Tab-separated table of C-alpha atoms and ligand atoms in Angstrom:
chain	number	residue	atom	x	y	z
A	1	MET	CA	25.634	5.718	1.834
A	2	ASN	CA	26.361	2.172	3.076
A	3	ILE	CA	25.352	-1.025	1.280
A	4	TRP	CA	22.039	-1.344	3.162
A	5	GLU	CA	21.065	2.225	2.444
A	6	LYS	CA	21.694	1.718	-1.285
A	7	GLU	CA	19.574	-1.420	-1.425
A	8	VAL	CA	16.636	-0.071	0.544
A	9	SER	CA	16.657	3.320	-1.161
A	10	ALA	CA	15.972	1.714	-4.526
A	11	LEU	CA	12.836	0.200	-3.014
A	12	LEU	CA	11.573	3.547	-1.753
A	13	SER	CA	11.834	4.916	-5.294
A	14	LYS	CA	9.962	1.873	-6.591
A	15	VAL	CA	7.099	2.459	-4.130
A	16	GLN	CA	6.950	6.136	-5.073
A	17	GLN	CA	7.052	5.419	-8.811
A	18	THR	CA	4.640	2.469	-8.968
A	19	SER	CA	2.224	3.428	-6.154
A	20	PRO	CA	1.249	-0.153	-5.264
A	21	LEU	CA	-2.317	-0.948	-4.230
A	22	VAL	CA	-2.421	-2.107	-0.596
A	23	HIS	CA	-5.639	-3.887	0.399
A	24	ASN	CA	-6.162	-3.323	4.128
A	25	MET	CA	-8.617	-5.186	6.311
A	26	THR	CA	-7.881	-3.126	9.387
A	27	ASN	CA	-9.482	-1.806	12.538
A	28	VAL	CA	-11.917	1.070	13.010
A	29	VAL	CA	-9.469	3.061	15.175
A	30	VAL	CA	-6.732	3.478	12.575
A	31	THR	CA	-8.473	3.316	9.201
A	32	ASN	CA	-8.136	6.987	8.235
A	33	PHE	CA	-4.582	7.332	9.556
A	34	THR	CA	-3.540	4.200	7.666
A	35	ALA	CA	-4.988	5.458	4.380
A	36	ASN	CA	-3.369	8.879	4.813
A	37	GLY	CA	-0.019	7.352	5.764
A	38	LEU	CA	-0.021	5.129	2.692
A	39	TYR	CA	-0.902	8.077	0.470
A	40	ALA	CA	1.879	10.119	2.051
A	41	LEU	CA	4.374	7.347	1.340
A	42	GLY	CA	3.238	7.213	-2.281
A	43	ALA	CA	1.197	4.002	-2.164
A	44	SER	CA	-2.519	3.506	-2.949
A	45	PRO	CA	-4.669	2.310	-0.045
A	46	VAL	CA	-7.969	0.517	-0.253
A	47	MET	CA	-10.072	-0.775	2.618
A	48	ALA	CA	-12.449	-3.602	1.662
A	49	TYR	CA	-14.223	-5.986	4.018
A	50	ALA	CA	-17.318	-7.461	2.367
A	51	PRO	CA	-17.130	-11.246	2.038
A	52	GLU	CA	-18.595	-10.759	-1.454
A	53	GLU	CA	-15.590	-8.724	-2.687
A	54	VAL	CA	-12.475	-9.408	-0.604
A	55	ALA	CA	-11.220	-12.253	-2.821
A	56	ASP	CA	-11.469	-10.058	-5.933
A	57	MET	CA	-9.779	-7.101	-4.241
A	58	ALA	CA	-6.948	-9.251	-2.837
A	59	ALA	CA	-6.364	-10.737	-6.282
A	60	ILE	CA	-5.595	-7.338	-7.837
A	61	ALA	CA	-3.668	-5.876	-4.870
A	62	GLY	CA	0.093	-5.529	-4.551
A	63	ALA	CA	-0.203	-6.653	-0.917
A	64	VAL	CA	-2.944	-7.609	1.535
A	65	VAL	CA	-2.766	-6.558	5.197
A	66	LEU	CA	-4.893	-8.324	7.824
A	67	ASN	CA	-5.224	-6.437	11.125
A	68	ILE	CA	-7.319	-7.891	13.957
A	69	GLY	CA	-7.562	-4.694	16.019
A	70	THR	CA	-11.381	-4.615	16.127
A	71	LEU	CA	-12.171	-8.140	15.056
A	72	ASN	CA	-15.340	-10.197	15.061
A	73	ARG	CA	-16.057	-13.715	13.828
A	74	GLU	CA	-17.426	-12.612	10.436
A	75	LEU	CA	-14.450	-10.336	9.822
A	76	VAL	CA	-11.962	-13.093	10.586
A	77	ASP	CA	-13.826	-15.377	8.154
A	78	ALA	CA	-13.571	-12.646	5.491
A	79	MET	CA	-9.854	-12.246	6.258
A	80	ILE	CA	-9.364	-15.958	5.574
A	81	THR	CA	-11.199	-15.572	2.259
A	82	ALA	CA	-8.962	-12.623	1.320
A	83	GLY	CA	-5.878	-14.504	2.487
A	84	LEU	CA	-6.668	-17.569	0.383
A	85	SER	CA	-7.102	-15.340	-2.653
A	86	ALA	CA	-3.824	-13.532	-1.945
A	87	ASN	CA	-2.097	-16.910	-1.675
A	88	ALA	CA	-3.656	-18.160	-4.902
A	89	HIS	CA	-2.548	-15.037	-6.798
A	90	GLY	CA	0.973	-14.764	-5.349
A	91	VAL	CA	0.149	-11.564	-3.451
A	92	PRO	CA	2.158	-11.008	-0.233
A	93	LEU	CA	-0.011	-11.350	2.866
A	94	LEU	CA	0.817	-9.510	6.102
A	95	LEU	CA	-0.692	-9.955	9.556
A	96	ASP	CA	-0.841	-7.467	12.430
A	97	PRO	CA	-2.006	-9.514	15.446
A	98	VAL	CA	-3.230	-6.477	17.394
A	99	GLY	CA	-3.897	-7.365	21.026
A	100	ALA	CA	-2.989	-11.063	20.703
A	101	GLY	CA	-2.634	-12.253	24.276
A	102	ALA	CA	-5.062	-9.677	25.673
A	103	THR	CA	-8.041	-11.980	25.081
A	104	ARG	CA	-8.326	-15.603	24.067
A	105	PHE	CA	-10.398	-14.652	21.011
A	106	ARG	CA	-7.618	-12.425	19.690
A	107	THR	CA	-4.893	-15.029	20.261
A	108	GLU	CA	-6.924	-17.825	18.722
A	109	SER	CA	-8.035	-15.727	15.750
A	110	ALA	CA	-4.455	-14.739	14.922
A	111	GLN	CA	-3.374	-18.354	15.264
A	112	ARG	CA	-6.283	-19.488	13.088
A	113	ILE	CA	-5.263	-17.058	10.330
A	114	LEU	CA	-1.685	-18.309	10.540
A	115	ARG	CA	-2.926	-21.905	10.267
A	116	GLU	CA	-5.424	-21.476	7.435
A	117	VAL	CA	-3.553	-19.115	5.098
A	118	LYS	CA	0.118	-18.615	4.260
A	119	VAL	CA	1.159	-15.379	5.925
A	120	SER	CA	4.294	-13.786	4.436
A	121	LEU	CA	5.095	-11.441	7.333
A	122	VAL	CA	3.807	-10.903	10.869
A	123	ARG	CA	4.393	-7.515	12.556
A	124	GLY	CA	3.585	-6.953	16.171
A	125	ASN	CA	4.898	-5.758	19.478
A	126	ALA	CA	6.880	-8.253	21.551
A	127	ALA	CA	3.938	-9.351	23.677
A	128	GLU	CA	1.693	-10.022	20.683
A	129	VAL	CA	4.337	-12.102	18.935
A	130	ALA	CA	5.154	-13.973	22.154
A	131	HIS	CA	1.535	-15.010	22.602
A	132	LEU	CA	1.389	-16.341	19.032
A	133	VAL	CA	4.014	-18.935	19.997
A	134	GLY	CA	2.584	-19.663	23.424
A	135	GLU	CA	4.922	-17.521	25.509
A	136	ALA	CA	3.302	-15.276	28.098
A	137	ARG	CA	4.233	-11.602	28.084
A	138	GLU	CA	2.292	-8.847	29.694
A	139	ILE	CA	-0.040	-6.932	27.399
A	140	LYS	CA	-2.469	-4.157	28.336
A	141	GLY	CA	-5.145	-4.034	25.637
A	142	VAL	CA	-3.083	-3.419	22.523
A	143	ASP	CA	0.128	-2.239	24.224
A	144	ALA	CA	3.177	-4.325	25.172
A	145	GLU	CA	3.887	-3.822	28.867
A	146	SER	CA	7.336	-5.221	29.611
A	147	SER	CA	10.138	-7.269	28.149
A	148	GLY	CA	10.137	-10.993	28.849
A	149	ASP	CA	12.739	-13.591	29.678
A	150	ILE	CA	14.187	-13.732	26.208
A	151	GLY	CA	15.229	-10.790	24.056
A	152	ASN	CA	13.173	-9.600	21.104
A	153	ALA	CA	15.670	-10.870	18.511
A	154	GLU	CA	15.609	-14.365	19.988
A	155	LEU	CA	11.822	-14.277	20.258
A	156	ALA	CA	11.485	-13.131	16.641
A	157	VAL	CA	13.752	-15.943	15.402
A	158	ARG	CA	11.776	-18.510	17.360
A	159	ALA	CA	8.465	-17.152	16.053
A	160	ALA	CA	9.706	-17.027	12.450
A	161	ARG	CA	10.761	-20.679	12.654
A	162	GLU	CA	7.633	-21.916	14.408
A	163	LEU	CA	5.189	-19.910	12.298
A	164	ASP	CA	7.179	-20.301	9.076
A	165	THR	CA	6.943	-16.618	8.169
A	166	LEU	CA	8.995	-13.455	8.387
A	167	VAL	CA	8.589	-11.824	11.776
A	168	VAL	CA	8.952	-8.162	12.721
A	169	ILE	CA	8.926	-7.159	16.385
A	170	THR	CA	8.795	-3.411	16.982
A	171	GLY	CA	9.630	-1.312	19.998
A	172	LYS	CA	12.508	1.029	20.815
A	173	GLU	CA	14.472	-0.993	18.280
A	174	ASP	CA	12.850	-3.067	15.550
A	175	VAL	CA	13.846	-6.626	14.660
A	176	ILE	CA	13.147	-8.396	11.380
A	177	THR	CA	14.032	-12.014	10.701
A	178	ASP	CA	13.196	-14.910	8.430
A	179	GLY	CA	14.415	-17.269	11.163
A	180	THR	CA	17.995	-17.240	9.857
A	181	ASP	CA	19.048	-13.683	9.066
A	182	VAL	CA	18.342	-11.079	11.724
A	183	ARG	CA	18.422	-7.321	11.231
A	184	ILE	CA	17.967	-4.618	13.808
A	185	ILE	CA	16.652	-1.232	12.740
A	186	THR	CA	16.994	1.820	14.926
A	187	GLY	CA	15.237	5.115	14.422
A	188	GLY	CA	11.752	6.254	15.281
A	189	HIS	CA	10.828	8.190	18.397
A	190	ALA	CA	8.991	7.447	21.646
A	191	LEU	CA	6.227	9.827	20.496
A	192	LEU	CA	5.124	7.058	18.122
A	193	THR	CA	3.803	5.247	21.203
A	194	LYS	CA	1.441	8.207	21.802
A	195	VAL	CA	-0.119	8.083	18.348
A	196	THR	CA	-2.682	5.336	17.892
A	197	GLY	CA	-2.113	3.347	14.752
A	198	ALA	CA	1.636	3.906	14.567
A	199	GLY	CA	2.096	0.142	14.602
A	200	CYS	CA	-0.873	-0.571	12.341
A	201	LEU	CA	0.238	1.968	9.724
A	202	LEU	CA	3.731	0.481	9.853
A	203	THR	CA	2.370	-2.972	8.974
A	204	SER	CA	0.587	-1.460	5.970
A	205	VAL	CA	3.748	0.430	4.977
A	206	LEU	CA	5.607	-2.895	5.084
A	207	GLY	CA	2.864	-4.153	2.752
A	208	ALA	CA	3.645	-1.353	0.284
A	209	PHE	CA	7.332	-2.334	0.260
A	210	ALA	CA	6.462	-6.044	-0.021
A	211	ALA	CA	4.392	-5.182	-3.096
A	212	VAL	CA	7.479	-3.951	-4.955
A	213	GLU	CA	10.141	-6.445	-3.794
A	214	SER	CA	9.844	-10.231	-3.615
A	215	ASN	CA	12.767	-10.512	-1.167
A	216	LEU	CA	10.590	-9.720	1.830
A	217	LEU	CA	13.487	-9.524	4.272
A	218	LEU	CA	14.872	-6.679	2.174
A	219	ALA	CA	11.428	-5.129	1.644
A	220	GLY	CA	10.703	-5.220	5.371
A	221	THR	CA	14.086	-3.768	6.250
A	222	ALA	CA	13.448	-0.900	3.854
A	223	GLY	CA	9.989	-0.217	5.246
A	224	LEU	CA	11.204	-0.205	8.842
A	225	ALA	CA	14.167	2.045	8.113
A	226	PHE	CA	12.236	4.680	6.156
A	227	TYR	CA	9.352	4.654	8.641
A	228	GLY	CA	11.793	5.174	11.519
A	229	ALA	CA	13.570	7.937	9.628
A	230	ALA	CA	10.326	9.784	8.906
A	231	ALA	CA	9.410	9.600	12.601
A	232	SER	CA	12.832	10.847	13.794
A	233	ARG	CA	12.658	13.719	11.326
A	234	ALA	CA	9.158	14.645	12.474
A	235	ALA	CA	10.204	14.490	16.137
A	236	GLU	CA	13.137	16.778	15.494
A	237	ARG	CA	10.647	19.476	14.493
A	238	THR	CA	7.770	18.782	16.888
A	239	ALA	CA	8.858	16.791	19.980
A	240	ASP	CA	8.430	19.864	22.189
A	241	LEU	CA	4.914	20.448	20.839
A	242	GLY	CA	3.384	17.043	21.536
A	243	PRO	CA	1.697	14.108	19.788
A	244	GLY	CA	-0.825	16.125	17.756
A	245	SER	CA	1.794	18.182	15.959
A	246	PHE	CA	4.062	15.147	15.734
A	247	GLN	CA	1.363	13.077	14.001
A	248	ASN	CA	0.873	15.694	11.295
A	249	ALA	CA	4.603	16.235	10.872
A	250	PHE	CA	5.079	12.478	10.601
A	251	LEU	CA	2.637	12.265	7.670
A	252	ASP	CA	4.468	15.193	6.054
A	253	GLU	CA	7.838	13.489	6.521
A	254	LEU	CA	6.517	10.230	5.028
A	255	SER	CA	5.596	12.240	1.931
A	256	LYS	CA	9.042	13.868	1.751
A	257	LEU	CA	11.137	10.681	2.037
A	258	HIS	CA	13.953	10.347	-0.480
A	259	PRO	CA	16.942	8.011	-0.785
A	260	GLY	CA	19.078	10.214	1.491
A	261	SER	CA	16.492	10.418	4.279
A	262	LEU	CA	18.003	7.612	6.344
A	263	GLN	CA	21.332	9.310	6.975
A	264	GLY	CA	21.535	10.297	10.612
A	265	TYR	CA	17.889	9.302	11.226
A	266	ALA	CA	17.767	5.498	10.979
A	267	ALA	CA	20.299	2.678	10.979
A	268	ILE	CA	20.297	-0.970	9.967
A	269	ARG	CA	22.608	-3.592	11.438
A	270	GLU	CA	22.898	-7.338	11.263
A	271	ALA	CA	22.627	-9.516	14.384
A	272	ALA	CA	23.477	-13.168	14.848
A	273	ALA	CA	20.558	-15.629	14.823
A	274	ALA	CA	20.240	-17.489	18.136
B	301	ATP	P1	2.321	-1.052	21.119
B	301	ATP	O1	0.838	-1.172	21.076
B	301	ATP	O2	2.991	-1.915	22.127
B	301	ATP	O3	2.758	0.402	21.157
B	301	ATP	P2	2.435	-1.066	18.267
B	301	ATP	O4	1.695	-2.074	17.481
B	301	ATP	O5	1.862	0.297	18.373
B	301	ATP	O6	2.774	-1.639	19.696
B	301	ATP	P3	5.116	-0.224	18.224
B	301	ATP	O7	5.976	-1.271	18.841
B	301	ATP	O8	4.746	0.935	19.076
B	301	ATP	O9	3.834	-0.919	17.611
B	301	ATP	O10	5.845	0.244	16.900
B	301	ATP	C1	5.316	1.254	16.055
B	301	ATP	C2	6.468	2.151	15.637
B	301	ATP	O11	6.908	2.879	16.791
B	301	ATP	C3	7.698	1.415	15.130
B	301	ATP	O12	8.236	2.140	14.056
B	301	ATP	C4	8.655	1.421	16.303
B	301	ATP	O13	10.000	1.412	15.909
B	301	ATP	C5	8.305	2.730	16.950
B	301	ATP	N1	8.584	2.805	18.388
B	301	ATP	C6	7.891	2.218	19.379
B	301	ATP	N2	8.424	2.501	20.582
B	301	ATP	C7	9.489	3.314	20.333
B	301	ATP	C8	10.474	3.970	21.161
B	301	ATP	N3	10.448	3.856	22.487
B	301	ATP	N4	11.425	4.709	20.554
B	301	ATP	C9	11.462	4.829	19.207
B	301	ATP	N5	10.557	4.256	18.371
B	301	ATP	C10	9.591	3.503	18.924
B	302	TZP	N1	-7.850	-0.619	20.069
B	302	TZP	C1	-8.143	-1.559	19.199
B	302	TZP	S1	-7.238	-1.470	17.774
B	302	TZP	C2	-6.386	-0.113	18.354
B	302	TZP	C3	-6.846	0.219	19.627
B	302	TZP	C4	-6.393	1.354	20.454
B	302	TZP	C5	-5.324	0.555	17.574
B	302	TZP	C6	-3.982	-0.033	17.859
B	302	TZP	O1	-3.012	0.561	17.033
B	302	TZP	P1	-1.433	0.365	17.253
B	302	TZP	O2	-0.867	0.664	15.927
B	302	TZP	O3	-1.216	-1.046	17.658
B	302	TZP	O4	-1.020	1.355	18.303
B	303	MG	MG1	2.866	1.749	19.544
B	304	MG	MG1	-0.190	-2.638	17.291
Protein backbone atom coordinates (compact mmCIF):
# COMPACT_ATOMS: atom_id res chain seq x y z
CA MET A 1 0.00 0.00 0.00
CA ASN A 2 1.52 3.38 -0.96
CA ILE A 3 1.26 6.56 1.10
CA TRP A 4 -1.89 7.78 -0.69
CA GLU A 5 -3.65 4.48 -0.24
CA LYS A 6 -2.93 4.52 3.50
CA GLU A 7 -4.27 8.03 3.93
CA VAL A 8 -7.44 7.56 1.91
CA SER A 9 -8.20 4.12 3.34
CA ALA A 10 -8.50 5.56 6.83
CA LEU A 11 -11.20 7.86 5.51
CA LEU A 12 -13.20 5.01 4.00
CA SER A 13 -13.26 3.33 7.41
CA LYS A 14 -14.39 6.60 8.99
CA VAL A 15 -17.31 6.89 6.54
CA GLN A 16 -18.29 3.27 7.18
CA GLN A 17 -18.03 3.64 10.96
CA THR A 18 -19.71 7.04 11.40
CA SER A 19 -22.28 6.89 8.56
CA PRO A 20 -22.41 10.66 7.98
CA LEU A 21 -25.70 12.33 7.08
CA VAL A 22 -25.53 13.78 3.56
CA HIS A 23 -28.26 16.32 2.77
CA ASN A 24 -28.89 16.20 -0.99
CA MET A 25 -30.85 18.75 -2.97
CA THR A 26 -30.60 16.84 -6.21
CA ASN A 27 -32.46 16.18 -9.43
CA VAL A 28 -35.48 13.99 -10.09
CA VAL A 29 -33.55 11.68 -12.45
CA VAL A 30 -30.99 10.43 -9.95
CA THR A 31 -32.65 10.71 -6.54
CA ASN A 32 -33.16 6.99 -5.88
CA PHE A 33 -29.78 5.95 -7.29
CA THR A 34 -28.05 8.60 -5.17
CA ALA A 35 -29.75 7.44 -1.97
CA ASN A 36 -28.95 3.78 -2.71
CA GLY A 37 -25.34 4.58 -3.59
CA LEU A 38 -24.84 6.48 -0.35
CA TYR A 39 -26.38 3.64 1.64
CA ALA A 40 -24.13 1.16 -0.15
CA LEU A 41 -21.07 3.22 0.74
CA GLY A 42 -22.15 3.31 4.38
CA ALA A 43 -23.40 6.90 4.56
CA SER A 44 -26.91 8.16 5.45
CA PRO A 45 -28.73 10.05 2.69
CA VAL A 46 -31.53 12.52 3.10
CA MET A 47 -33.28 14.49 0.38
CA ALA A 48 -34.95 17.70 1.60
CA TYR A 49 -36.13 20.61 -0.52
CA ALA A 50 -38.81 22.61 1.30
CA PRO A 51 -37.76 26.21 1.93
CA GLU A 52 -39.30 25.78 5.40
CA GLU A 53 -36.84 23.02 6.41
CA VAL A 54 -33.65 23.15 4.33
CA ALA A 55 -31.78 25.44 6.75
CA ASP A 56 -32.53 23.11 9.68
CA MET A 57 -31.56 20.00 7.72
CA ALA A 58 -28.31 21.55 6.45
CA ALA A 59 -27.40 22.58 9.99
CA ILE A 60 -27.43 18.98 11.25
CA ALA A 61 -25.89 17.36 8.14
CA GLY A 62 -22.31 16.20 7.73
CA ALA A 63 -22.33 17.66 4.20
CA VAL A 64 -24.78 19.41 1.89
CA VAL A 65 -24.84 18.66 -1.85
CA LEU A 66 -26.51 21.07 -4.29
CA ASN A 67 -27.26 19.59 -7.72
CA ILE A 68 -28.96 21.71 -10.39
CA GLY A 69 -29.92 18.84 -12.70
CA THR A 70 -33.66 19.64 -12.75
CA LEU A 71 -33.63 23.15 -11.38
CA ASN A 72 -36.24 25.87 -11.16
CA ARG A 73 -36.14 29.34 -9.64
CA GLU A 74 -37.73 28.30 -6.32
CA LEU A 75 -35.35 25.36 -5.95
CA VAL A 76 -32.30 27.54 -6.53
CA ASP A 77 -33.59 29.97 -3.89
CA ALA A 78 -33.97 27.05 -1.46
CA MET A 79 -30.44 25.88 -2.32
CA ILE A 80 -29.12 29.31 -1.35
CA THR A 81 -31.00 29.08 1.96
CA ALA A 82 -29.49 25.63 2.61
CA GLY A 83 -26.06 26.85 1.55
CA LEU A 84 -26.13 29.83 3.91
CA SER A 85 -27.07 27.51 6.76
CA ALA A 86 -24.29 25.07 5.85
CA ASN A 87 -21.83 27.98 5.82
CA ALA A 88 -23.07 29.28 9.17
CA HIS A 89 -22.71 25.84 10.79
CA GLY A 90 -19.34 24.89 9.26
CA VAL A 91 -20.87 22.13 7.12
CA PRO A 92 -19.04 21.40 3.83
CA LEU A 93 -21.07 22.48 0.81
CA LEU A 94 -20.68 20.78 -2.58
CA LEU A 95 -22.04 21.84 -5.96
CA ASP A 96 -22.75 19.70 -9.02
CA PRO A 97 -23.41 22.20 -11.84
CA VAL A 98 -25.30 19.69 -14.00
CA GLY A 99 -25.74 21.01 -17.54
CA ALA A 100 -24.01 24.36 -16.93
CA GLY A 101 -23.39 25.73 -20.41
CA ALA A 102 -26.34 23.90 -21.96
CA THR A 103 -28.72 26.77 -21.13
CA ARG A 104 -28.17 30.26 -19.82
CA PHE A 105 -30.41 29.56 -16.82
CA ARG A 106 -28.21 26.65 -15.73
CA THR A 107 -24.96 28.61 -16.14
CA GLU A 108 -26.30 31.65 -14.34
CA SER A 109 -27.87 29.63 -11.53
CA ALA A 110 -24.61 27.78 -10.85
CA GLN A 111 -22.73 31.07 -10.92
CA ARG A 112 -25.30 32.66 -8.60
CA ILE A 113 -24.87 29.84 -6.07
CA LEU A 114 -21.10 30.25 -6.24
CA ARG A 115 -21.49 34.00 -5.66
CA GLU A 116 -24.02 33.92 -2.83
CA VAL A 117 -22.74 31.01 -0.72
CA LYS A 118 -19.28 29.62 0.01
CA VAL A 119 -19.01 26.38 -1.93
CA SER A 120 -16.32 24.00 -0.63
CA LEU A 121 -16.07 21.78 -3.72
CA VAL A 122 -17.44 21.84 -7.27
CA ARG A 123 -17.65 18.56 -9.23
CA GLY A 124 -18.56 18.50 -12.87
CA ASN A 125 -17.55 17.32 -16.28
CA ALA A 126 -15.04 19.46 -18.18
CA ALA A 127 -17.66 21.37 -20.16
CA GLU A 128 -19.69 22.29 -17.08
CA VAL A 129 -16.64 23.56 -15.22
CA ALA A 130 -15.42 25.45 -18.29
CA HIS A 131 -18.70 27.32 -18.59
CA LEU A 132 -18.55 28.35 -14.92
CA VAL A 133 -15.40 30.35 -15.72
CA GLY A 134 -16.62 31.66 -19.05
CA GLU A 135 -14.83 29.23 -21.34
CA ALA A 136 -16.92 27.63 -24.08
CA ARG A 137 -16.85 23.85 -24.38
CA GLU A 138 -19.37 21.76 -26.17
CA ILE A 139 -22.08 20.24 -23.99
CA LYS A 140 -25.07 18.18 -25.11
CA GLY A 141 -27.71 18.44 -22.38
CA VAL A 142 -25.85 17.12 -19.37
CA ASP A 143 -22.99 15.38 -21.21
CA ALA A 144 -19.54 16.79 -22.04
CA GLU A 145 -18.96 16.45 -25.78
CA SER A 146 -15.28 17.08 -26.47
CA SER A 147 -12.09 18.31 -24.90
CA GLY A 148 -11.24 21.98 -25.29
CA ASP A 149 -8.11 23.98 -25.95
CA ILE A 150 -6.67 23.50 -22.51
CA GLY A 151 -6.33 20.23 -20.62
CA ASN A 152 -8.61 19.30 -17.74
CA ALA A 153 -5.89 19.75 -15.10
CA GLU A 154 -5.15 23.27 -16.29
CA LEU A 155 -8.86 24.07 -16.49
CA ALA A 156 -9.45 22.74 -12.98
CA VAL A 157 -6.61 24.85 -11.55
CA ARG A 158 -7.94 27.95 -13.26
CA ALA A 159 -11.48 27.28 -12.01
CA ALA A 160 -10.30 26.57 -8.45
CA ARG A 161 -8.44 29.89 -8.38
CA GLU A 162 -11.20 31.95 -9.97
CA LEU A 163 -14.04 30.39 -7.99
CA ASP A 164 -12.02 30.05 -4.78
CA THR A 165 -13.09 26.45 -4.17
CA LEU A 166 -11.81 22.93 -4.68
CA VAL A 167 -12.58 21.72 -8.18
CA VAL A 168 -13.06 18.17 -9.43
CA ILE A 169 -13.31 17.50 -13.16
CA THR A 170 -14.29 13.95 -14.06
CA GLY A 171 -13.95 11.97 -17.25
CA LYS A 172 -11.69 9.11 -18.30
CA GLU A 173 -9.31 10.42 -15.65
CA ASP A 174 -10.42 12.57 -12.73
CA VAL A 175 -8.64 15.72 -11.57
CA ILE A 176 -8.92 17.33 -8.15
CA THR A 177 -7.24 20.58 -7.19
CA ASP A 178 -7.39 23.39 -4.68
CA GLY A 179 -5.66 25.63 -7.23
CA THR A 180 -2.19 24.68 -6.00
CA ASP A 181 -1.97 20.92 -5.52
CA VAL A 182 -3.25 18.78 -8.37
CA ARG A 183 -4.03 15.07 -8.18
CA ILE A 184 -5.09 12.77 -10.96
CA ILE A 185 -7.14 9.69 -10.15
CA THR A 186 -7.51 6.84 -12.58
CA GLY A 187 -9.97 4.00 -12.31
CA GLY A 188 -13.62 3.76 -13.20
CA HIS A 189 -14.96 2.35 -16.44
CA ALA A 190 -16.57 3.76 -19.59
CA LEU A 191 -19.81 1.98 -18.59
CA LEU A 192 -20.25 4.72 -15.98
CA THR A 193 -21.12 7.03 -18.88
CA LYS A 194 -24.10 4.75 -19.67
CA VAL A 195 -25.59 4.94 -16.19
CA THR A 196 -27.46 8.15 -15.47
CA GLY A 197 -26.46 9.69 -12.19
CA ALA A 198 -22.93 8.28 -12.12
CA GLY A 199 -21.63 11.83 -11.85
CA CYS A 200 -24.36 13.01 -9.49
CA LEU A 201 -23.86 10.07 -7.11
CA LEU A 202 -20.12 10.73 -7.18
CA THR A 203 -20.66 14.32 -6.00
CA SER A 204 -22.74 13.01 -3.09
CA VAL A 205 -20.10 10.37 -2.31
CA LEU A 206 -17.53 13.19 -2.18
CA GLY A 207 -19.91 14.84 0.29
CA ALA A 208 -19.80 11.74 2.51
CA PHE A 209 -15.98 11.85 2.55
CA ALA A 210 -15.98 15.62 3.14
CA ALA A 211 -18.20 15.00 6.17
CA VAL A 212 -15.47 12.95 7.87
CA GLU A 213 -12.31 14.86 6.87
CA SER A 214 -11.74 18.62 7.00
CA ASN A 215 -8.82 18.43 4.54
CA LEU A 216 -11.12 18.40 1.52
CA LEU A 217 -8.34 17.76 -0.98
CA LEU A 218 -7.65 14.51 0.86
CA ALA A 219 -11.35 13.74 1.32
CA GLY A 220 -12.03 14.30 -2.37
CA THR A 221 -9.07 12.20 -3.43
CA ALA A 222 -10.35 9.36 -1.26
CA GLY A 223 -13.87 9.60 -2.64
CA LEU A 224 -12.69 9.61 -6.25
CA ALA A 225 -10.32 6.69 -5.76
CA PHE A 226 -12.80 4.42 -3.98
CA TYR A 227 -15.60 5.30 -6.41
CA GLY A 228 -13.34 4.48 -9.36
CA ALA A 229 -12.24 1.24 -7.73
CA ALA A 230 -15.82 0.13 -7.11
CA ALA A 231 -16.67 0.82 -10.76
CA SER A 232 -13.62 -1.07 -12.11
CA ARG A 233 -14.45 -4.02 -9.88
CA ALA A 234 -18.07 -4.03 -11.03
CA ALA A 235 -17.01 -3.81 -14.69
CA GLU A 236 -14.68 -6.75 -14.29
CA ARG A 237 -17.72 -8.89 -13.46
CA THR A 238 -20.36 -7.36 -15.74
CA ALA A 239 -18.84 -5.42 -18.68
CA ASP A 240 -19.96 -8.12 -21.12
CA LEU A 241 -23.51 -8.00 -19.76
CA GLY A 242 -24.22 -4.29 -20.16
CA PRO A 243 -25.20 -1.20 -18.15
CA GLY A 244 -28.12 -2.75 -16.24
CA SER A 245 -26.04 -5.49 -14.66
CA PHE A 246 -23.14 -3.08 -14.23
CA GLN A 247 -25.30 -0.60 -12.29
CA ASN A 248 -26.37 -3.26 -9.80
CA ALA A 249 -22.87 -4.67 -9.48
CA PHE A 250 -21.54 -1.15 -8.92
CA LEU A 251 -23.88 -0.63 -5.94
CA ASP A 252 -22.77 -4.02 -4.60
CA GLU A 253 -19.09 -3.10 -4.98
CA LEU A 254 -19.64 0.24 -3.21
CA SER A 255 -21.00 -1.76 -0.27
CA LYS A 256 -18.01 -4.14 -0.28
CA LEU A 257 -15.25 -1.50 -0.35
CA HIS A 258 -12.43 -2.02 2.14
CA PRO A 259 -8.99 -0.46 2.58
CA GLY A 260 -7.41 -2.90 0.09
CA SER A 261 -9.97 -2.28 -2.66
CA LEU A 262 -7.86 0.27 -4.51
CA GLN A 263 -5.00 -2.08 -5.34
CA GLY A 264 -5.03 -2.78 -9.05
CA TYR A 265 -8.35 -0.93 -9.51
CA ALA A 266 -7.60 2.76 -8.96
CA ALA A 267 -4.49 4.92 -8.77
CA ILE A 268 -3.66 8.38 -7.47
CA ARG A 269 -0.81 10.52 -8.76
CA GLU A 270 0.33 14.07 -8.29
CA ALA A 271 0.57 16.51 -11.22
CA ALA A 272 2.23 19.89 -11.40
CA ALA A 273 -0.05 22.94 -11.12
CA ALA A 274 0.07 25.10 -14.27
P1 LIG B 1 -21.13 13.48 -18.25
O1 LIG B 1 -22.54 13.93 -18.18
O2 LIG B 1 -20.28 14.24 -19.20
O3 LIG B 1 -21.04 11.97 -18.42
P2 LIG B 1 -21.02 13.23 -15.41
O4 LIG B 1 -21.51 14.31 -14.54
O5 LIG B 1 -21.89 12.04 -15.62
O6 LIG B 1 -20.55 13.82 -16.80
P3 LIG B 1 -18.60 11.80 -15.49
O7 LIG B 1 -17.52 12.67 -16.03
O8 LIG B 1 -19.22 10.83 -16.42
O9 LIG B 1 -19.69 12.71 -14.80
O10 LIG B 1 -18.00 11.07 -14.22
C1 LIG B 1 -18.74 10.14 -13.45
C2 LIG B 1 -17.83 8.97 -13.13
O11 LIG B 1 -17.57 8.26 -14.34
C3 LIG B 1 -16.46 9.36 -12.58
O12 LIG B 1 -16.11 8.45 -11.58
C4 LIG B 1 -15.53 9.23 -13.77
O13 LIG B 1 -14.22 8.91 -13.40
C5 LIG B 1 -16.17 8.10 -14.51
N1 LIG B 1 -15.91 8.08 -15.96
C6 LIG B 1 -16.45 8.89 -16.89
N2 LIG B 1 -16.00 8.59 -18.12
C7 LIG B 1 -15.15 7.54 -17.95
C8 LIG B 1 -14.34 6.75 -18.85
N3 LIG B 1 -14.34 6.98 -20.16
N4 LIG B 1 -13.58 5.77 -18.32
C9 LIG B 1 -13.57 5.53 -16.99
N5 LIG B 1 -14.32 6.22 -16.09
C10 LIG B 1 -15.09 7.22 -16.57
N1 LIG C 1 -31.13 15.28 -17.06
C1 LIG C 1 -31.20 16.19 -16.11
S1 LIG C 1 -30.34 15.78 -14.72
C2 LIG C 1 -29.82 14.32 -15.42
C3 LIG C 1 -30.34 14.21 -16.71
C4 LIG C 1 -30.16 13.07 -17.63
C5 LIG C 1 -28.94 13.36 -14.72
C6 LIG C 1 -27.50 13.65 -14.98
O1 LIG C 1 -26.69 12.79 -14.22
P1 LIG C 1 -25.11 12.63 -14.45
O2 LIG C 1 -24.63 12.11 -13.16
O3 LIG C 1 -24.58 13.99 -14.74
O4 LIG C 1 -24.93 11.67 -15.58
MG1 LIG D 1 -21.24 10.50 -16.92
MG1 LIG E 1 -23.22 15.27 -14.27
